CSV table of C-alpha atoms in Angstrom, one decimal:
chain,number,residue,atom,x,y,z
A,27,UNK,CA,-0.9,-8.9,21.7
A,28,UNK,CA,-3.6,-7.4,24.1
A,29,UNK,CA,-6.4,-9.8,23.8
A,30,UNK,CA,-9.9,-8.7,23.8
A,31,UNK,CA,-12.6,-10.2,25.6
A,32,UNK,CA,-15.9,-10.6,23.1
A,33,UNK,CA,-17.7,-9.4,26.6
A,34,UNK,CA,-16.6,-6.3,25.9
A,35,UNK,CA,-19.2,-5.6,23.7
A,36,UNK,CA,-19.8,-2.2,21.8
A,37,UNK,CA,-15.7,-1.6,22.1
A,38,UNK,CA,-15.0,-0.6,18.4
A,39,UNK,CA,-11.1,0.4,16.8
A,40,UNK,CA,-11.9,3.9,18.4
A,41,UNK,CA,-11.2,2.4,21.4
A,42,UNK,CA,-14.6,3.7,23.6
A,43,UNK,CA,-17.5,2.3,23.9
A,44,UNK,CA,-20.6,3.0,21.6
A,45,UNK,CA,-24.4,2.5,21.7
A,46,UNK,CA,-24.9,1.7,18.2
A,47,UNK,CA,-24.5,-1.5,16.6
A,48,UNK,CA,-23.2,-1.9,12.8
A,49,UNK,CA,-26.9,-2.9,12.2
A,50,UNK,CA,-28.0,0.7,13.6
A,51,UNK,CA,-25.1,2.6,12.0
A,52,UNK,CA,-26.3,0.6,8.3
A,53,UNK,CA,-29.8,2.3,9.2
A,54,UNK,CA,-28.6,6.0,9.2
A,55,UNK,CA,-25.1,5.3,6.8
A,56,UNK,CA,-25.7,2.0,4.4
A,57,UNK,CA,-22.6,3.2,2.6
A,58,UNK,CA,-20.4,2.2,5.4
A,59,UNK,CA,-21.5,-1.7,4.5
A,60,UNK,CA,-19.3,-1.2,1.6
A,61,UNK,CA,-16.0,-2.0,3.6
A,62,UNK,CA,-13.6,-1.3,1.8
A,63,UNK,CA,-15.2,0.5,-0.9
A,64,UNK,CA,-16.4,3.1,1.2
A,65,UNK,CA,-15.7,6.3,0.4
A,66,UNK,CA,-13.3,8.4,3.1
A,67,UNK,CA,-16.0,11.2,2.7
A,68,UNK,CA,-19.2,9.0,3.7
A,69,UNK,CA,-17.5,7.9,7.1
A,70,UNK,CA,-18.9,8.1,10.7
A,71,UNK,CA,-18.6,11.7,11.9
A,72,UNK,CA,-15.6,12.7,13.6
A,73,UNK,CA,-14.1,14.8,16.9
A,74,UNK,CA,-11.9,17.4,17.5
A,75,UNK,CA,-8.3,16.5,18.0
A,76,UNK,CA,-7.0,17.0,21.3
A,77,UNK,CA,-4.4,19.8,22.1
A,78,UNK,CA,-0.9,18.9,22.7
A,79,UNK,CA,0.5,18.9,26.0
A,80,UNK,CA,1.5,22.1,27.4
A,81,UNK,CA,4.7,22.8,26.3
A,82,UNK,CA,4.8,20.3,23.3
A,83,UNK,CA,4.7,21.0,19.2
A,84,UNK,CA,4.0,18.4,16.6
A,85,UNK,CA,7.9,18.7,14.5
A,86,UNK,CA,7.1,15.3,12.5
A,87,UNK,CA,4.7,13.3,11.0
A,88,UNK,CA,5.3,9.2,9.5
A,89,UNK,CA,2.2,8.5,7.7
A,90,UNK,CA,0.8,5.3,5.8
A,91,UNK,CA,-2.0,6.0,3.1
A,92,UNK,CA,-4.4,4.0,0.9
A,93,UNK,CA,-5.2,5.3,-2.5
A,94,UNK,CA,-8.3,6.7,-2.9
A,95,UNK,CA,-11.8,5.6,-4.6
A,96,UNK,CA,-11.3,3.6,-8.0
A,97,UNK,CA,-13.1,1.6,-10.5
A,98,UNK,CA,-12.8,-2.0,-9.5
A,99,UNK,CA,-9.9,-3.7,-10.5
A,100,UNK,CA,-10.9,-7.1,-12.7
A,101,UNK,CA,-12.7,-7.3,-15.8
A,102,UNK,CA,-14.8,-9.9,-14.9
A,103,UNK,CA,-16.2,-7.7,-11.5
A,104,UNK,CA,-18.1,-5.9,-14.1
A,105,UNK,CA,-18.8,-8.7,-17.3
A,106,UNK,CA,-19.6,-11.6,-15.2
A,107,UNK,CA,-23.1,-10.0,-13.6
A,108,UNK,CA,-24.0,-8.0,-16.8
A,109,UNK,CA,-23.7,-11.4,-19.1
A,110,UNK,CA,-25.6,-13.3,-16.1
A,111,UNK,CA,-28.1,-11.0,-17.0
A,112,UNK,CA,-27.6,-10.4,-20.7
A,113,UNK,CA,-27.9,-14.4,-21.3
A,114,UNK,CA,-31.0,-14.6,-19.3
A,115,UNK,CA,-32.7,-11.8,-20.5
A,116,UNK,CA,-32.2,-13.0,-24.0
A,117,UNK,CA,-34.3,-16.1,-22.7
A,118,UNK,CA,-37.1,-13.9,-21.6
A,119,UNK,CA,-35.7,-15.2,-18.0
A,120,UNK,CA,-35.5,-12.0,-16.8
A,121,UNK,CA,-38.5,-9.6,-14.5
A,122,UNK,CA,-39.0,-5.9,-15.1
A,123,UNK,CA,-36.6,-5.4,-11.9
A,124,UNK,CA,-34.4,-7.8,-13.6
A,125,UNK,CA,-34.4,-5.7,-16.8
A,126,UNK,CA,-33.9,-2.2,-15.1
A,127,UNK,CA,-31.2,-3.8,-13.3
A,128,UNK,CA,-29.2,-4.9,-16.6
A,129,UNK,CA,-30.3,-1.6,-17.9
A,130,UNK,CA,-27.9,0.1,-15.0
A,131,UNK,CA,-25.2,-2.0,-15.5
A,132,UNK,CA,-25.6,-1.4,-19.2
A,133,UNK,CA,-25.3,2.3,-18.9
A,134,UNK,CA,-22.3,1.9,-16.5
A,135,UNK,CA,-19.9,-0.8,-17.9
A,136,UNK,CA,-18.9,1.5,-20.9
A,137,UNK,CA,-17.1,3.9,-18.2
A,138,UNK,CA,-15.4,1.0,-16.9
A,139,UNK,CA,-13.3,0.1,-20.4
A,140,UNK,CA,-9.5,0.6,-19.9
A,141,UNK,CA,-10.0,2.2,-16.2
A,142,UNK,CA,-10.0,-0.9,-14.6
A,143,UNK,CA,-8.4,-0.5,-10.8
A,144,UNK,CA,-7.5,3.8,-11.7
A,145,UNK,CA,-8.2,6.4,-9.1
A,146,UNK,CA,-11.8,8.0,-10.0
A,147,UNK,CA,-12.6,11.8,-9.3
A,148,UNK,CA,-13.9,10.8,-6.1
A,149,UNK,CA,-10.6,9.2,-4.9
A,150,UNK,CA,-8.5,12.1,-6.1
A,151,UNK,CA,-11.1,14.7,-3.9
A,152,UNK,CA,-10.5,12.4,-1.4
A,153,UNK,CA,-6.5,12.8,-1.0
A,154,UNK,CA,-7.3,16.9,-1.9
A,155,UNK,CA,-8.7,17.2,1.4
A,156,UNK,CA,-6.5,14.9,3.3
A,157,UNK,CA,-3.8,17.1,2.4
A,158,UNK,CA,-5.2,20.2,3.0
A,159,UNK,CA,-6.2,19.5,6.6
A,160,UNK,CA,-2.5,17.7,7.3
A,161,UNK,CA,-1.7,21.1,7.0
A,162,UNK,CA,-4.6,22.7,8.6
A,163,UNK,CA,-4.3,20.4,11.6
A,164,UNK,CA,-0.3,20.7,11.9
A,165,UNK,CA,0.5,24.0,10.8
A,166,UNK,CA,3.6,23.7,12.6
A,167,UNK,CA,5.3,20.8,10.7
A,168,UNK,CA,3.3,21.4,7.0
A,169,UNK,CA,3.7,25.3,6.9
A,170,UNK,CA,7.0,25.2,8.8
A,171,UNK,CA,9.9,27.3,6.2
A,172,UNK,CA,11.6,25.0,4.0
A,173,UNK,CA,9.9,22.0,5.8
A,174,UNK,CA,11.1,18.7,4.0
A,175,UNK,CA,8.8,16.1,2.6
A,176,UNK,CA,9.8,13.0,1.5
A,177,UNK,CA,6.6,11.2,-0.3
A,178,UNK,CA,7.0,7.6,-1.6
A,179,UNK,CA,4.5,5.5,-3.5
A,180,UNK,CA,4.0,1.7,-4.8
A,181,UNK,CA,3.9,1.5,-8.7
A,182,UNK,CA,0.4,1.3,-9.0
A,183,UNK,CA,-0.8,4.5,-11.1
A,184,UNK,CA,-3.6,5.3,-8.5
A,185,UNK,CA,-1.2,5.2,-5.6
A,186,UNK,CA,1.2,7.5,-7.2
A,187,UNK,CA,-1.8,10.3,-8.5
A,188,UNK,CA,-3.3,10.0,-4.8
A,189,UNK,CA,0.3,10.8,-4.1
A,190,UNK,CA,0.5,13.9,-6.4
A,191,UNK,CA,-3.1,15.2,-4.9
A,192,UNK,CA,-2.2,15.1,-1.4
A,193,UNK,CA,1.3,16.9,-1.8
A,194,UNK,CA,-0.4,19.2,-4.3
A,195,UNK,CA,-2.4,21.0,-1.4
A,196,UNK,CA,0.4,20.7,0.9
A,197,UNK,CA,2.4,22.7,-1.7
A,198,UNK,CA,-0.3,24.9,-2.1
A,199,UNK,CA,-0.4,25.5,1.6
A,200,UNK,CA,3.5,26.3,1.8
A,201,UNK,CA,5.0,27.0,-1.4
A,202,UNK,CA,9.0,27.0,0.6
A,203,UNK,CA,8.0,23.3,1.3
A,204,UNK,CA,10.6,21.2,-0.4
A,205,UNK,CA,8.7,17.7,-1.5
A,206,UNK,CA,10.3,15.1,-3.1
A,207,UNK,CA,8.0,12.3,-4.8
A,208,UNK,CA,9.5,9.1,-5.5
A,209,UNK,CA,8.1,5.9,-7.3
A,210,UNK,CA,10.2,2.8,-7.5
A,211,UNK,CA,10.0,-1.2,-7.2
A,212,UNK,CA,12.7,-0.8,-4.6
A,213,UNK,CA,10.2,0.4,-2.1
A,214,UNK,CA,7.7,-2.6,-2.9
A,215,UNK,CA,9.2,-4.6,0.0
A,216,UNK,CA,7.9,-2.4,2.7
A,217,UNK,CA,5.4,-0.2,0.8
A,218,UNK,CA,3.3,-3.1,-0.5
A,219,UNK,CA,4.9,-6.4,1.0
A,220,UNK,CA,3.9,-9.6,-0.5
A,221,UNK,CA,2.8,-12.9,1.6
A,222,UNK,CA,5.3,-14.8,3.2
A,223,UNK,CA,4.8,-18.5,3.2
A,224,UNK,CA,3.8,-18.5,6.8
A,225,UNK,CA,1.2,-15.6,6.6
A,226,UNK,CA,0.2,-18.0,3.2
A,227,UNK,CA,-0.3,-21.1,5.2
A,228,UNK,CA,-2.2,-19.2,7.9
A,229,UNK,CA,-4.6,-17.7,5.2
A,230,UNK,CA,-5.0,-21.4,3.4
A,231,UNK,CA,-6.1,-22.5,7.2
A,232,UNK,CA,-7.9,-19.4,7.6
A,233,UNK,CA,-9.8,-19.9,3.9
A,234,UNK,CA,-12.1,-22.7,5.3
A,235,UNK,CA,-13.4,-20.6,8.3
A,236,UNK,CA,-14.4,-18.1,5.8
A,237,UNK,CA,-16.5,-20.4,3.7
A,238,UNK,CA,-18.2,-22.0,6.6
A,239,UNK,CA,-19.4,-17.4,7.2
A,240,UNK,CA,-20.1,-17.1,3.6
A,241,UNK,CA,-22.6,-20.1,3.2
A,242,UNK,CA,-24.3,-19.0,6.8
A,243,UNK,CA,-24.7,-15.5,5.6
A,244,UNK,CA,-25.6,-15.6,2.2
A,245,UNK,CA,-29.0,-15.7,1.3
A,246,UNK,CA,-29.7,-15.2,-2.5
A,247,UNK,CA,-32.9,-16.6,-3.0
A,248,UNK,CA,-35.5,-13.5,-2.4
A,249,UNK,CA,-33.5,-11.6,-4.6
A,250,UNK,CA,-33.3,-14.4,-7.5
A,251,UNK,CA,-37.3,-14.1,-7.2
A,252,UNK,CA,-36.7,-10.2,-7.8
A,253,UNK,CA,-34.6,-10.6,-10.7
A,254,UNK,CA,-35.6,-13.8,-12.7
A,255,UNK,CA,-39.2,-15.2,-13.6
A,256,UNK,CA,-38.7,-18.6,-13.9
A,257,UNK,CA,-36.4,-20.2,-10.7
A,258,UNK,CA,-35.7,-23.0,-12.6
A,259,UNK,CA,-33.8,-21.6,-15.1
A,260,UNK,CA,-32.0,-20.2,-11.7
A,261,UNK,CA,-31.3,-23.2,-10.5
A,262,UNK,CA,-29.9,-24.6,-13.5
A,263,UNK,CA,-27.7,-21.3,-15.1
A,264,UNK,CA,-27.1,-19.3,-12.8
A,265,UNK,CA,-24.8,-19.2,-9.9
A,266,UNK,CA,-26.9,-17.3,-7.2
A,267,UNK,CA,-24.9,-16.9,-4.2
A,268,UNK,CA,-21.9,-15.4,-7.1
A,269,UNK,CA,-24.4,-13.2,-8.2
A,270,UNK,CA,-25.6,-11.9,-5.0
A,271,UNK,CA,-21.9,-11.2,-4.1
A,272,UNK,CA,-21.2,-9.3,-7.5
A,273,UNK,CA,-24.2,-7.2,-7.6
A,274,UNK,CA,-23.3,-6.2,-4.1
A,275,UNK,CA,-19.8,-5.4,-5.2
A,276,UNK,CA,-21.3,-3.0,-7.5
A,277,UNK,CA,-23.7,-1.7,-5.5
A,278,UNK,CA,-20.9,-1.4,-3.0
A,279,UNK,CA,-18.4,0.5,-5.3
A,280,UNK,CA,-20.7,2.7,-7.0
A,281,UNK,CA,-19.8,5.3,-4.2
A,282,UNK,CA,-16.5,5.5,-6.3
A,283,UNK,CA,-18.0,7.4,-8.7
A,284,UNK,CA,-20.1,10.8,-9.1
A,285,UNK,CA,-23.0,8.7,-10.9
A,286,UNK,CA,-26.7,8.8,-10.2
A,287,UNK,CA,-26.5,4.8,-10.7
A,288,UNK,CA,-27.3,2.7,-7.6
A,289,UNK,CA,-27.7,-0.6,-6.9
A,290,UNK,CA,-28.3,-0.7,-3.3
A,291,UNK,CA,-32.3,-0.7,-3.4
A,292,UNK,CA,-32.1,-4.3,-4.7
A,293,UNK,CA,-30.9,-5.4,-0.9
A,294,UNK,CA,-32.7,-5.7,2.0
A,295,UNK,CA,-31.6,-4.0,5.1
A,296,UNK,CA,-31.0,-8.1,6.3
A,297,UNK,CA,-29.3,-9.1,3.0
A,298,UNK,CA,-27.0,-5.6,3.5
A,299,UNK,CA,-25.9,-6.7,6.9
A,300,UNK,CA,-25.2,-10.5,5.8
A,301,UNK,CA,-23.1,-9.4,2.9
A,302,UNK,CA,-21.1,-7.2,5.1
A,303,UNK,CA,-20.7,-9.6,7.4
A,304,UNK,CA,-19.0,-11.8,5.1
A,305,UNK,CA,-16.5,-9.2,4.4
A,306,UNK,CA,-15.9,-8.7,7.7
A,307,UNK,CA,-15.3,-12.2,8.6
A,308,UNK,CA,-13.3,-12.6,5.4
A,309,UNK,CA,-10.8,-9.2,6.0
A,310,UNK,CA,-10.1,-10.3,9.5
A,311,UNK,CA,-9.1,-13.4,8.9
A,312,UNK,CA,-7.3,-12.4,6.1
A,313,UNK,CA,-5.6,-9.4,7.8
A,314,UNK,CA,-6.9,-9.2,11.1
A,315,UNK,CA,-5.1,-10.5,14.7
A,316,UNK,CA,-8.0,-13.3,14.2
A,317,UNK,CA,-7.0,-16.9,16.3
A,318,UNK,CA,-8.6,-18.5,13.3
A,319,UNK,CA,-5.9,-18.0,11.5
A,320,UNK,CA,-2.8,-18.0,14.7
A,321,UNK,CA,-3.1,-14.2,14.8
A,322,UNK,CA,0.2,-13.5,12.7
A,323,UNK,CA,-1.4,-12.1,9.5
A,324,UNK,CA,-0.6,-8.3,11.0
A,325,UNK,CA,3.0,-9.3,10.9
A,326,UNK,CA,3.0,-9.1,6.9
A,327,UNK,CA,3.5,-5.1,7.8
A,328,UNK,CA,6.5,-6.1,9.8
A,329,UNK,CA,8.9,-4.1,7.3
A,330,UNK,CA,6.6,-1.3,6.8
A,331,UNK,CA,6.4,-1.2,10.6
A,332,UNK,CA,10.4,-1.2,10.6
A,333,UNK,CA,10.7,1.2,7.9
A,334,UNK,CA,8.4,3.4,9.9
A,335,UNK,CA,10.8,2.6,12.8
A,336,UNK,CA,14.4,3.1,11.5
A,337,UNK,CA,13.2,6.1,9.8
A,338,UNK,CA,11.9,7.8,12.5
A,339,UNK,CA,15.3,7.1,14.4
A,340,UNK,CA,16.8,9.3,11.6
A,341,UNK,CA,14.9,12.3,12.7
A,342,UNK,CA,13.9,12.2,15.8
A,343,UNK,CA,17.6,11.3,17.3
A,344,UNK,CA,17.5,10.2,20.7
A,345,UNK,CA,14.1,9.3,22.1
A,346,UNK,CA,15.3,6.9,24.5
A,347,UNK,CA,17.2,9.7,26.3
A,348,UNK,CA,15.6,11.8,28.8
A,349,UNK,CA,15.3,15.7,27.9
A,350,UNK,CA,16.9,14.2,24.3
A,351,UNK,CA,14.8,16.7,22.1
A,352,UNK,CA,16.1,17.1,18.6
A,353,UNK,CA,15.1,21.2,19.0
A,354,UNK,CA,17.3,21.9,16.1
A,355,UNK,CA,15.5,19.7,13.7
A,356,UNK,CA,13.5,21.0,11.3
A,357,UNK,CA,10.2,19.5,11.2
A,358,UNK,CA,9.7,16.8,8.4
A,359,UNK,CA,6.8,14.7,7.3
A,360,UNK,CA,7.5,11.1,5.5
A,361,UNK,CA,4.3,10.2,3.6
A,362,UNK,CA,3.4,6.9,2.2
A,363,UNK,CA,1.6,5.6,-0.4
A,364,UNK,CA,-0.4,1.9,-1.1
A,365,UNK,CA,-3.2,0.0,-0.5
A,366,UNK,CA,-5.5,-1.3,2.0
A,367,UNK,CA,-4.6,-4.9,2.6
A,368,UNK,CA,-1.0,-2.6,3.9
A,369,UNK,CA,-3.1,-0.3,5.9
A,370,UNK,CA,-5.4,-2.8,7.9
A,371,UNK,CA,-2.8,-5.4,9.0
A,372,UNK,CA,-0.7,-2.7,9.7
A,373,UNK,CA,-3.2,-1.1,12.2
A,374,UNK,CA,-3.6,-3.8,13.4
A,375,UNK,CA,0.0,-4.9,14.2
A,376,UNK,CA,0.1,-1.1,15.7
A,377,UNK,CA,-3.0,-2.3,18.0
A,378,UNK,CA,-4.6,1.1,17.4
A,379,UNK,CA,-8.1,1.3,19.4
A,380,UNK,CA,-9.1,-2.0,19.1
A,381,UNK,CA,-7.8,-2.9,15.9
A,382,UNK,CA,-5.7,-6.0,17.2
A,383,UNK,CA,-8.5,-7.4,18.9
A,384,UNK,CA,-9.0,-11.1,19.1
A,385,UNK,CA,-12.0,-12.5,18.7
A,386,UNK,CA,-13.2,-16.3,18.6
A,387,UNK,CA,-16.5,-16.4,18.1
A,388,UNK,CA,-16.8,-14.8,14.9
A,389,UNK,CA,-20.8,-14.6,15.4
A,390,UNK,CA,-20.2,-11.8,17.9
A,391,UNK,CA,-17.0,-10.0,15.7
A,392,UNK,CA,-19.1,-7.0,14.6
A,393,UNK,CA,-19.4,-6.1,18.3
A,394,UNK,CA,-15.9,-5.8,18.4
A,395,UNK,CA,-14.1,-5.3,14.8
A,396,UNK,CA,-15.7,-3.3,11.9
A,397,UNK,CA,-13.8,-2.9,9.1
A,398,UNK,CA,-14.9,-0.1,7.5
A,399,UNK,CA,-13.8,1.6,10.7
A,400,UNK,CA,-10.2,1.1,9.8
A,401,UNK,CA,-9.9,0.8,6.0
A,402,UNK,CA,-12.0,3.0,3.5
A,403,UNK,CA,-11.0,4.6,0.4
A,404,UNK,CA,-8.1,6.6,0.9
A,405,UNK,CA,-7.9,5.4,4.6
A,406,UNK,CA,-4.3,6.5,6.5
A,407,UNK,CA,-2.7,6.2,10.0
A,408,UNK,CA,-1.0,9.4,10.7
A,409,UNK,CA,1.9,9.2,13.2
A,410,UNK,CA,2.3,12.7,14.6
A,411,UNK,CA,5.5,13.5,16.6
A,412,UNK,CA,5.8,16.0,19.5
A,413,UNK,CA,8.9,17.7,21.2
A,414,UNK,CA,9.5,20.2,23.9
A,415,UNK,CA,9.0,23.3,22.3
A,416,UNK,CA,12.7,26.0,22.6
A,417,UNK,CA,14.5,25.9,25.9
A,418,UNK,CA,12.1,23.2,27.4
A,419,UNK,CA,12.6,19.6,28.4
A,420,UNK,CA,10.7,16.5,28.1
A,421,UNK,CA,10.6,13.2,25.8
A,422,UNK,CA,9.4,12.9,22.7
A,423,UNK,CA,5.7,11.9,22.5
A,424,UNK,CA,3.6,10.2,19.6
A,425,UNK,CA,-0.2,10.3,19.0
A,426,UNK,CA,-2.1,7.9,16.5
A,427,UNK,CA,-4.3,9.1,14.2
A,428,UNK,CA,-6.3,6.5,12.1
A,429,UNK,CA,-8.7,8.0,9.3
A,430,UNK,CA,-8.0,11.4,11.2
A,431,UNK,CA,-9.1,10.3,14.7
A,432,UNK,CA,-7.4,10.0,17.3
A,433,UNK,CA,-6.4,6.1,18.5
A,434,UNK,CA,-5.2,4.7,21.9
A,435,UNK,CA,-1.8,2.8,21.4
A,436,UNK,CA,-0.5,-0.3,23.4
A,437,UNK,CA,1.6,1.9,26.1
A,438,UNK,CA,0.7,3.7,28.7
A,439,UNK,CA,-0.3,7.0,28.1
A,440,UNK,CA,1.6,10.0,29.5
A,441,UNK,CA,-1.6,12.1,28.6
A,442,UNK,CA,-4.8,11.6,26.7
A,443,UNK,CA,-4.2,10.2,23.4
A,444,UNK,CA,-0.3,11.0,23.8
A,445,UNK,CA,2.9,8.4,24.5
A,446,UNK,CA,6.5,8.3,24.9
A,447,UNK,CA,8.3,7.6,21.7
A,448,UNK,CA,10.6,5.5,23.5
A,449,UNK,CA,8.3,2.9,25.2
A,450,UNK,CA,6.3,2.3,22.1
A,451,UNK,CA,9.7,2.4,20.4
A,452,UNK,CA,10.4,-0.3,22.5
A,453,UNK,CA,7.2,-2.2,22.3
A,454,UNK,CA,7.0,-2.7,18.9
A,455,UNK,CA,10.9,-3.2,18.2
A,456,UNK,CA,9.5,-6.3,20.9
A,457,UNK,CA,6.8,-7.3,19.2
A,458,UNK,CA,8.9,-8.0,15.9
A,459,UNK,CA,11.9,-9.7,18.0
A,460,UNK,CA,9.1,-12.3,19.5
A,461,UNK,CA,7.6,-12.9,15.9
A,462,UNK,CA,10.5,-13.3,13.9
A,463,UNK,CA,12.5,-15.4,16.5
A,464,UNK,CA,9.7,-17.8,16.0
C-alpha cells in the first residue's frame, strides 16, 4: 500500500497535481457533488490517450463496469421527503418555497412507481458511447476479424441492459465480432462480492467515524427556515438533518433523468460542499484504503481482482517470459458488468492514480480523494493489453484507464502510462498473498 502524505495537497486519483479545489470545480460543475449519482457525461473534461510504444498494439482488453444512471433504488428515497412535506403542508406548515418544492416532487414520484433501482435513458446513453469509443479508441482489438468477446453481468436488470448497450455498438462497429453475453448467480462471487466478516467489522468500526463527519457537516437549519413557516413544528415533526440528506439525494439523482426538474437551487454553494463531504467521508471509509477503518475494505474486490488475474493468464500466455508474446492470439476483450461499491474498492485495491491513498485527517481528504473522480454512473476501469506487434520482441505491457483516462499503476513504468504485465502481475498476486495470509 503506497501511503500518501496529506502534504501532498492537490494530488487527485489522476495522479498529477491540480490547481482547483473540489470547492472550485462545484463552482463551474455542481453536478460532480452528486458522487455517485453523477452522470458519466457531466464529468471533468478529459485528455488524449497516449500512443502506444513504438512497436506495441493493444490485442486485449479486461474491463470492470458500473451500470449506468437509474432511478434510486428504495421506496422510501422518494415517499419519505414527499410525505415530510405532504403532512406539513396539510398543517399550513409549509412556505411558498416549501410548496413549489412538494409541487416537484409531486410531479416526479409518479415516474418513479415500479422503476425503482432500473437503468433510465440516460444510463443506457451512457454505456452507448462507452462502447462506441472502446472501439474507436482500440480499433485493433474491437474491430479486429472474428474478435472474441466474452461479456458477463450480475443479475441485476440494469447491469445486464448496460450490458446489452455497450456490446450493441461494439457489434455495430464489427458485425464478425463474436460476443457472448452471460448472466448468472455463479458469477456473483467475483462480479458483485458480498462483505466478509472482517471487511463487516472494519465498516462497524468505521460507522462511528462517519457519524462524528455527518453531524460536523450537516447544517439543516437555513434550509428548514426556506421550507417551513413555523420552526417549531420543525423541531417537533420533522427530522431535519434526514431531510436535508434526502432532498439532496434527489437533487443529486435528478441528473438520471432527461427532466427539467431540479432541486439543486434549494442548497447553498456551503450546504452543496458539506453534503458532499459527507459522502465522501462515508464512501472512503466504506470502500476506501482509509486507516479509520485498518485500510482492508479494497480487499472485498480480492476475487474480482483474481478473476481479472487468472483470466488474463488464459490469454495473454507467458508474461513472465521475456520476448513471450502470444503473436498468434487473436485479440479478445472480457467485459464486466456491476456496480459501484465493485468498482471503487476495486480501484482502489488497483492503487490507480491516487485512488489507494491514505488519509488520516479526514478534514483535509478532499485534497486528496474525490469520489466522483473514481465512481460515476456507468464508471469503468479499462485494462488495455499491449504486445510486440509481428516479428518483434518485447514483454507484454498494461495501461489503466479509469473513466477513460489514463491512471498511473503501483509499478514502475517502462514508458508513460505503460507497465510490464509481469511486475504488476506480480505485485498484486503479492498484495492478495500478504492480506489473505493475515
Amino acid at each position: 500500500m503506497n501511503r500518501i502524505s496529506i502534504i501532498v495537497i492537490g494530488l487527485l486519483c489522476g495522479g498529477a497535481a491540480v490547481a482547483q479545489t473540489a470547492r472550485e470545480e462545484f463552482k463551474e460543475n455542481f453536478y460532480l457533488s452528486g458522487s455517485n449519482y453523477l452522470d458519466y457525461d457531466r464529468q471533468l473534461s478529459t485528455t488524449p490517450l497516449t500512443a502506444a510504444p513504438k512497436g506495441y498494439e493493444p490485442f486485449y482488453m479486461s474491463h470492470y463496469g458500473r451500470h449506468g444512471s437509474r432511478w434510486l433504488i428504495g421506496e422510501g428515497d422518494y415517499t419519505n421527503p414527499l410525505n415530510t412535506l405532504r403532512d406539513a403542508n396539510a398543517e399550513g406548515k409549509l412556505t411558498a418555497e416549501g410548496k413549489a418544492v412538494l409541487d416537484k416532487l409531486e410531479r416526479f414520484y409518479p415516474t418513479t412507481i415500479k422503476r425503482l433501482g432500473e437503468l433510465t435513458t440516460v444510463g443506457e446513453r451512457q454505456h452507448h458511447g462507452i462502447g462506441s469509443r472502446m472501439a474507436k479508441n482500440f480499433p485493433e482489438i474491437f474491430k479486429a476479424k472474428n474478435v472474441a468477446i466474452d461479456a458477463r453481468s450480475t443479475v441485476v436488470i440494469r447491469c445486464i441492459l448496460s450490458m446489452e448497450a455497450e456490446c450493441e455498438e461494439l457489434a455495430a462497429a464489427n458485425p464478425t465480432a463474436r460476443i457472448h453475453n452471460d448472466v448468472s448467480e455463479s458469477f456473483q462471487y467475483y462480479l458483485n462480492h458480498d462483505w466478509s466478516d472482517r471487511i463487516r467489522q472494519a465498516s462497524r468500526e468505521g460507522r462511528k467515524v462517519r457519524n462524528i463527519y455527518e453531524r460536523k457537516y450537516n447544517h439543516p437549519q437555513r434550509l428548514m427556515k426556506v421550507l417551513f413557516n413555523d420552526q417549531d413544528y420543525v423541531y417537533e415533526n420533522v427530522r431535519a438533518s434526514s431531510l436535508m440528506r434526502q432532498l439532496f439525494e434527489l437533487a443529486s439523482n435528478m441528473q438520471s433523468h432527461d427532466t427539467d426538474i431540479e432541486l439543486y437551487s434549494l442548497f447553498t454553494e456551503e450546504e452543496i460542499y458539506d453534503q458532499w463531504r459527507i459522502r465522501n467521508v462515508g464512501w472512503y471509509l466504506d470502500y476506501g484504503a482509509a486507516p479509520q477503518t485498518r485500510s482492508i475494505m479494497p480487499y472485498n474486490q480480492v476475487e474480482l481482482l483474481k478473476n481479472i488475474i487468472e483470466t488474463a493468464d488464459t490469454i495473454v500466455g507467458p508474461a513472465t517470459v521475456p520476448g513471450g508474446s502470444p503473436s498468434g492470439t487473436t485479440p479478445q476483450a472480457t467485459l464486466r458488468f456491476g456496480h459501484e461499491v465493485c468498482v471503487m474498492p476495486l480501484a482502489c485495491l488497483l492503487e490507480l492514480g491516487q485512488c489507494g491513498a491514505v488519509v488520516e485527517n479526514l478534514d483535509t481528504l478532499d485534497n486528496v480523494w474525490r469520489n466522483y473522480r473514481i465512481f460515476p454512473m456507468a464508471c469503468n476501469i479499462q485494462l488495455v493489453f499491449y504486445r510486440p506487434m509481428k516479428g518483434k520482441q518485447g514483454d507484454i505491457l498494461v495501461k489503466a484507464l479509469l473513466n477513460e483516462r489514463e491512471m498511473t499503476l503501483p509499478v514502475k513504468p517502462v514508458s508513460g502510462p505503460y507497465y510490464r504485465w509481469a511486475d504488476l502481475r506480480e505485485y498484486y498476486k503479492n498484495k492478495i498473498y500478504r492480506f489473505e495470509k493475515k
